[in-house]
Amino acid sequence: MLGVKVPLTDAEQVKQYLRQHDLADTSYRSRRSEDAITFPIVRKFNSPWEFDVDFVEEEFEQHDHPEPLRESLRSHLSDGEMDNLITAFDIVGDIAIIEIPESLKRKELLIAEKLMYANKHVKTVLKKIGGHEGELRTQRMEWIAGEDTRETEVAENGIRLRVNVEEAYYSIRMATERKRVWMHVQPGEKVLCLFSGVGPYPITISRHTEASEIIGIELNSIAHQLAVENVALNRCTNVHLVQGDAHKVMRSLAADKQSFDRITMPLPHTAAEFLDDAVRVCKSGGTIHYYSFQAAGEFEKAVDAVRTACRRNGRQLDEFSLVKAGQHAPRVWRICVDAKVT
Ligand SMILES: C[S@@+](CC[C@H](N)C(=O)[O-])C[C@H]1O[C@@H](n2cnc3c(N)ncnc32)[C@H](O)[C@@H]1O
């Protein structure tokens, strides 16, 4: 049988991706070795990540658990309803987040119950209402079944995070990207994590590197409060979190003559507006990880934004590299410019 073999550290996001794209063969159990996991899949796919995936032929044990969601609904839905059914869903901790088309609204409870039956660790099923919106990038949800909560705990790259899936932005899909960033961090670095959300960047950097100090800045008070709890949960002693607008906080850091070896800017919609302030608090020779959504063939626009901000502030973009950090829409990528500023 066909499988995809990935290191354990990347397992969670690969699992999510397989689910979201109906690639997982859910009738079979995955196989785990000391440092890797092999998921049974229905067909090969192009890796959307920076790392290559390893397709293998292996024997898998059949699940003795209930039939997959789609099969379990077949006898309850008409052919037309089956066509509209979106069986891909996100799982965040023990919460499943599903999309229900308007045409299936009357059947949403049935779908949610079948989903919980087929995924025993799911305790809550929520329905997405729209995408990530507004300055805080939050997403509206509606409760359908199970415990009526928006809070859960997730594991990412060896850390634990309390999240609120409706009130604060968090995406497990960025876990590999965070790992890529922390692998650049050198001992003694002072790191500024803008837009720190519930704390995944500052906490993973704290746990996996010898950075001397990490400052996180987040506008959303609920996300900030969760990040404070997560710093304690992960026993990070070198993380300091500030709740407020990144412009204002960076200006006061600059006024205090504080500067940083590394700055992360994971707000791809509007990070450009914060580049001037970021350049001003970046040490000479420091690195800015600047995220932006760009169409295929237009990635240089993001580099130009950093270069122009450097010039405006009497600085220079010394070296840079461009990395794809996930697909946002057809032909549109979340890219990261790793910019060395002198
Ligand atoms: C795309 S999310 C990233 C969150 C987190 N870094 C993560 O990876 O899960 C962007 C975050 O920036 C925050 N944000 C938006 N505008 C801000 C501002 N002016 N100052 C500080 N944080 C801001 C939002 O509330 C949101 O939590």
PDB file of N, CA, C and O in Angstrom, residues 146-188:
ATOM      1  N   GLY A 146     -20.990  18.330  20.822  1.00  0.00           N
ATOM      2  CA  GLY A 146     -19.991  18.061  21.864  1.00  0.00           C
ATOM      3  C   GLY A 146     -19.982  19.172  22.895  1.00  0.00           C
ATOM      4  O   GLY A 146     -20.978  19.892  23.070  1.00  0.00           O
ATOM      5  N   GLU A 147     -18.817  19.340  23.548  1.00  0.00           N
ATOM      6  CA  GLU A 147     -18.710  20.383  24.571  1.00  0.00           C
ATOM      7  C   GLU A 147     -18.679  21.756  23.891  1.00  0.00           C
ATOM      8  O   GLU A 147     -17.956  21.939  22.899  1.00  0.00           O
ATOM      9  N   ASP A 148     -19.449  22.701  24.428  1.00  0.00           N
ATOM     10  CA  ASP A 148     -19.498  24.036  23.820  1.00  0.00           C
ATOM     11  C   ASP A 148     -18.327  24.879  24.330  1.00  0.00           C
ATOM     12  O   ASP A 148     -18.441  25.584  25.323  1.00  0.00           O
ATOM     13  N   THR A 149     -17.181  24.747  23.668  1.00  0.00           N
ATOM     14  CA  THR A 149     -15.993  25.490  24.082  1.00  0.00           C
ATOM     15  C   THR A 149     -15.205  25.920  22.850  1.00  0.00           C
ATOM     16  O   THR A 149     -15.379  25.351  21.771  1.00  0.00           O
ATOM     17  N   ARG A 150     -14.360  26.926  23.033  1.00  0.00           N
ATOM     18  CA  ARG A 150     -13.463  27.336  21.942  1.00  0.00           C
ATOM     19  C   ARG A 150     -12.012  27.113  22.369  1.00  0.00           C
ATOM     20  O   ARG A 150     -11.093  27.384  21.620  1.00  0.00           O
ATOM     21  N   GLU A 151     -11.814  26.657  23.596  1.00  0.00           N
ATOM     22  CA  GLU A 151     -10.447  26.529  24.125  1.00  0.00           C
ATOM     23  C   GLU A 151      -9.987  25.089  24.135  1.00  0.00           C
ATOM     24  O   GLU A 151     -10.747  24.183  24.462  1.00  0.00           O
ATOM     25  N   THR A 152      -8.728  24.904  23.797  1.00  0.00           N
ATOM     26  CA  THR A 152      -8.142  23.566  23.829  1.00  0.00           C
ATOM     27  C   THR A 152      -6.631  23.713  23.954  1.00  0.00           C
ATOM     28  O   THR A 152      -6.110  24.825  24.019  1.00  0.00           O
ATOM     29  N   GLU A 153      -5.957  22.569  24.003  1.00  0.00           N
ATOM     30  CA  GLU A 153      -4.489  22.610  24.087  1.00  0.00           C
ATOM     31  C   GLU A 153      -3.913  21.848  22.905  1.00  0.00           C
ATOM     32  O   GLU A 153      -4.418  20.781  22.558  1.00  0.00           O
ATOM     33  N   VAL A 154      -2.879  22.401  22.286  1.00  0.00           N
ATOM     34  CA  VAL A 154      -2.239  21.705  21.164  1.00  0.00           C
ATOM     35  C   VAL A 154      -0.763  21.476  21.473  1.00  0.00           C
ATOM     36  O   VAL A 154      -0.174  22.197  22.281  1.00  0.00           O
ATOM     37  N   ALA A 155      -0.205  20.477  20.803  1.00  0.00           N
ATOM     38  CA  ALA A 155       1.232  20.209  20.935  1.00  0.00           C
ATOM     39  C   ALA A 155       1.867  20.577  19.603  1.00  0.00           C
ATOM     40  O   ALA A 155       1.350  20.241  18.542  1.00  0.00           O
ATOM     41  N   GLU A 156       2.957  21.331  19.671  1.00  0.00           N
ATOM     42  CA  GLU A 156       3.650  21.732  18.437  1.00  0.00           C
ATOM     43  C   GLU A 156       5.139  21.730  18.699  1.00  0.00           C
ATOM     44  O   GLU A 156       5.585  22.411  19.633  1.00  0.00           O
ATOM     45  N   ASN A 157       5.899  21.013  17.899  1.00  0.00           N
ATOM     46  CA  ASN A 157       7.366  21.051  18.016  1.00  0.00           C
ATOM     47  C   ASN A 157       7.852  20.946  19.469  1.00  0.00           C
ATOM     48  O   ASN A 157       8.701  21.721  19.907  1.00  0.00           O
ATOM     49  N   GLY A 158       7.254  20.043  20.225  1.00  0.00           N
ATOM     50  CA  GLY A 158       7.723  19.824  21.594  1.00  0.00           C
ATOM     51  C   GLY A 158       7.271  20.856  22.606  1.00  0.00           C
ATOM     52  O   GLY A 158       7.767  20.870  23.742  1.00  0.00           O
ATOM     53  N   ILE A 159       6.356  21.757  22.229  1.00  0.00           N
ATOM     54  CA  ILE A 159       5.809  22.692  23.227  1.00  0.00           C
ATOM     55  C   ILE A 159       4.296  22.478  23.321  1.00  0.00           C
ATOM     56  O   ILE A 159       3.699  21.837  22.461  1.00  0.00           O
ATOM     57  N   ARG A 160       3.700  23.008  24.406  1.00  0.00           N
ATOM     58  CA  ARG A 160       2.244  22.927  24.559  1.00  0.00           C
ATOM     59  C   ARG A 160       1.680  24.338  24.503  1.00  0.00           C
ATOM     60  O   ARG A 160       2.281  25.263  25.041  1.00  0.00           O
ATOM     61  N   LEU A 161       0.531  24.476  23.845  1.00  0.00           N
ATOM     62  CA  LEU A 161      -0.071  25.805  23.727  1.00  0.00           C
ATOM     63  C   LEU A 161      -1.556  25.739  24.035  1.00  0.00           C
ATOM     64  O   LEU A 161      -2.277  24.912  23.448  1.00  0.00           O
ATOM     65  N   ARG A 162      -2.012  26.596  24.937  1.00  0.00           N
ATOM     66  CA  ARG A 162      -3.454  26.773  25.120  1.00  0.00           C
ATOM     67  C   ARG A 162      -3.907  27.717  24.016  1.00  0.00           C
ATOM     68  O   ARG A 162      -3.280  28.753  23.783  1.00  0.00           O
ATOM     69  N   VAL A 163      -4.975  27.363  23.322  1.00  0.00           N
ATOM     70  CA  VAL A 163      -5.459  28.229  22.245  1.00  0.00           C
ATOM     71  C   VAL A 163      -6.958  28.438  22.400  1.00  0.00           C
ATOM     72  O   VAL A 163      -7.645  27.646  23.044  1.00  0.00           O
ATOM     73  N   ASN A 164      -7.444  29.518  21.803  1.00  0.00           N
ATOM     74  CA  ASN A 164      -8.879  29.767  21.694  1.00  0.00           C
ATOM     75  C   ASN A 164      -9.128  29.946  20.197  1.00  0.00           C
ATOM     76  O   ASN A 164      -8.692  30.947  19.608  1.00  0.00           O
ATOM     77  N   VAL A 165      -9.780  28.958  19.572  1.00  0.00           N
ATOM     78  CA  VAL A 165      -9.816  28.935  18.110  1.00  0.00           C
ATOM     79  C   VAL A 165     -10.662  30.053  17.501  1.00  0.00           C
ATOM     80  O   VAL A 165     -10.573  30.304  16.307  1.00  0.00           O
ATOM     81  N   GLU A 166     -11.470  30.718  18.317  1.00  0.00           N
ATOM     82  CA  GLU A 166     -12.297  31.807  17.780  1.00  0.00           C
ATOM     83  C   GLU A 166     -11.748  33.195  18.120  1.00  0.00           C
ATOM     84  O   GLU A 166     -11.820  34.110  17.309  1.00  0.00           O
ATOM     85  N   GLU A 167     -11.178  33.329  19.305  1.00  0.00           N
ATOM     86  CA  GLU A 167     -10.802  34.671  19.787  1.00  0.00           C
ATOM     87  C   GLU A 167      -9.351  35.049  19.498  1.00  0.00           C
ATOM     88  O   GLU A 167      -8.962  36.197  19.697  1.00  0.00           O
ATOM     89  N   ALA A 168      -8.530  34.073  19.096  1.00  0.00           N
ATOM     90  CA  ALA A 168      -7.108  34.366  18.885  1.00  0.00           C
ATOM     91  C   ALA A 168      -6.589  33.537  17.726  1.00  0.00           C
ATOM     92  O   ALA A 168      -6.893  32.352  17.638  1.00  0.00           O
ATOM     93  N   TYR A 169      -5.788  34.162  16.878  1.00  0.00           N
ATOM     94  CA  TYR A 169      -5.250  33.445  15.716  1.00  0.00           C
ATOM     95  C   TYR A 169      -4.241  32.403  16.178  1.00  0.00           C
ATOM     96  O   TYR A 169      -3.364  32.665  16.982  1.00  0.00           O
ATOM     97  N   TYR A 170      -4.362  31.211  15.612  1.00  0.00           N
ATOM     98  CA  TYR A 170      -3.311  30.200  15.781  1.00  0.00           C
ATOM     99  C   TYR A 170      -3.421  29.235  14.606  1.00  0.00           C
ATOM    100  O   TYR A 170      -4.532  28.814  14.260  1.00  0.00           O
ATOM    101  N   SER A 171      -2.296  28.884  14.003  1.00  0.00           N
ATOM    102  CA  SER A 171      -2.343  27.896  12.920  1.00  0.00           C
ATOM    103  C   SER A 171      -1.187  26.919  13.061  1.00  0.00           C
ATOM    104  O   SER A 171      -0.016  27.306  13.032  1.00  0.00           O
ATOM    105  N   ILE A 172      -1.562  25.640  13.187  1.00  0.00           N
ATOM    106  CA  ILE A 172      -0.541  24.570  13.265  1.00  0.00           C
ATOM    107  C   ILE A 172       0.225  24.485  11.949  1.00  0.00           C
ATOM    108  O   ILE A 172       1.352  24.002  11.899  1.00  0.00           O
ATOM    109  N   ARG A 173      -0.381  25.012  10.866  1.00  0.00           N
ATOM    110  CA  ARG A 173       0.271  24.884   9.554  1.00  0.00           C
ATOM    111  C   ARG A 173       1.591  25.647   9.484  1.00  0.00           C
ATOM    112  O   ARG A 173       2.379  25.449   8.582  1.00  0.00           O
ATOM    113  N   MET A 174       1.808  26.568  10.437  1.00  0.00           N
ATOM    114  CA  MET A 174       3.055  27.334  10.422  1.00  0.00           C
ATOM    115  C   MET A 174       4.148  26.684  11.273  1.00  0.00           C
ATOM    116  O   MET A 174       5.242  27.237  11.435  1.00  0.00           O
ATOM    117  N   ALA A 175       3.859  25.485  11.801  1.00  0.00           N
ATOM    118  CA  ALA A 175       4.810  24.863  12.733  1.00  0.00           C
ATOM    119  C   ALA A 175       6.169  24.595  12.070  1.00  0.00           C
ATOM    120  O   ALA A 175       7.223  24.843  12.672  1.00  0.00           O
ATOM    121  N   THR A 176       6.172  24.124  10.833  1.00  0.00           N
ATOM    122  CA  THR A 176       7.455  23.841  10.156  1.00  0.00           C
ATOM    123  C   THR A 176       8.216  25.127   9.899  1.00  0.00           C
ATOM    124  O   THR A 176       9.436  25.178   9.995  1.00  0.00           O
ATOM    125  N   GLU A 177       7.478  26.176   9.573  1.00  0.00           N
ATOM    126  CA  GLU A 177       8.116  27.463   9.318  1.00  0.00           C
ATOM    127  C   GLU A 177       8.769  27.992  10.605  1.00  0.00           C
ATOM    128  O   GLU A 177       9.873  28.512  10.592  1.00  0.00           O
ATOM    129  N   ARG A 178       8.074  27.826  11.716  1.00  0.00           N
ATOM    130  CA  ARG A 178       8.662  28.288  12.988  1.00  0.00           C
ATOM    131  C   ARG A 178       9.953  27.525  13.267  1.00  0.00           C
ATOM    132  O   ARG A 178      10.934  28.096  13.728  1.00  0.00           O
ATOM    133  N   LYS A 179       9.938  26.234  12.951  1.00  0.00           N
ATOM    134  CA  LYS A 179      11.146  25.424  13.165  1.00  0.00           C
ATOM    135  C   LYS A 179      12.280  25.948  12.276  1.00  0.00           C
ATOM    136  O   LYS A 179      13.417  26.080  12.703  1.00  0.00           O
ATOM    137  N   ARG A 180      11.942  26.253  11.028  1.00  0.00           N
ATOM    138  CA  ARG A 180      12.960  26.781  10.110  1.00  0.00           C
ATOM    139  C   ARG A 180      13.595  28.044  10.676  1.00  0.00           C
ATOM    140  O   ARG A 180      14.808  28.219  10.651  1.00  0.00           O
ATOM    141  N   VAL A 181      12.742  28.909  11.257  1.00  0.00           N
ATOM    142  CA  VAL A 181      13.254  30.177  11.790  1.00  0.00           C
ATOM    143  C   VAL A 181      14.127  29.917  13.022  1.00  0.00           C
ATOM    144  O   VAL A 181      15.245  30.423  13.120  1.00  0.00           O
ATOM    145  N   TRP A 182      13.631  29.091  13.966  1.00  0.00           N
ATOM    146  CA  TRP A 182      14.434  28.931  15.175  1.00  0.00           C
ATOM    147  C   TRP A 182      15.773  28.274  14.876  1.00  0.00           C
ATOM    148  O   TRP A 182      16.748  28.466  15.588  1.00  0.00           O
ATOM    149  N   MET A 183      15.855  27.489  13.777  1.00  0.00           N
ATOM    150  CA  MET A 183      17.131  26.838  13.472  1.00  0.00           C
ATOM    151  C   MET A 183      18.203  27.845  13.058  1.00  0.00           C
ATOM    152  O   MET A 183      19.388  27.525  13.050  1.00  0.00           O
ATOM    153  N   HIS A 184      17.791  29.079  12.732  1.00  0.00           N
ATOM    154  CA  HIS A 184      18.774  30.126  12.397  1.00  0.00           C
ATOM    155  C   HIS A 184      19.296  30.835  13.642  1.00  0.00           C
ATOM    156  O   HIS A 184      20.283  31.560  13.583  1.00  0.00           O
ATOM    157  N   VAL A 185      18.581  30.693  14.762  1.00  0.00           N
ATOM    158  CA  VAL A 185      18.911  31.512  15.952  1.00  0.00           C
ATOM    159  C   VAL A 185      20.222  31.052  16.585  1.00  0.00           C
ATOM    160  O   VAL A 185      20.420  29.873  16.844  1.00  0.00           O
ATOM    161  N   GLN A 186      21.121  31.999  16.797  1.00  0.00           N
ATOM    162  CA  GLN A 186      22.440  31.705  17.375  1.00  0.00           C
ATOM    163  C   GLN A 186      22.427  31.987  18.879  1.00  0.00           C
ATOM    164  O   GLN A 186      21.652  32.825  19.350  1.00  0.00           O
ATOM    165  N   PRO A 187      23.315  31.298  19.637  1.00  0.00           N
ATOM    166  CA  PRO A 187      23.365  31.536  21.085  1.00  0.00           C
ATOM    167  C   PRO A 187      23.569  33.028  21.390  1.00  0.00           C
ATOM    168  O   PRO A 187      24.333  33.708  20.709  1.00  0.00           O
ATOM    169  N   GLY A 188      22.845  33.510  22.386  1.00  0.00           N
ATOM    170  CA  GLY A 188      23.010  34.899  22.837  1.00  0.00           C
ATOM    171  C   GLY A 188      22.168  35.906  22.074  1.00  0.00           C
ATOM    172  O   GLY A 188      22.146  37.092  22.425  1.00  0.00           O
TER     173      GLY A 188
END
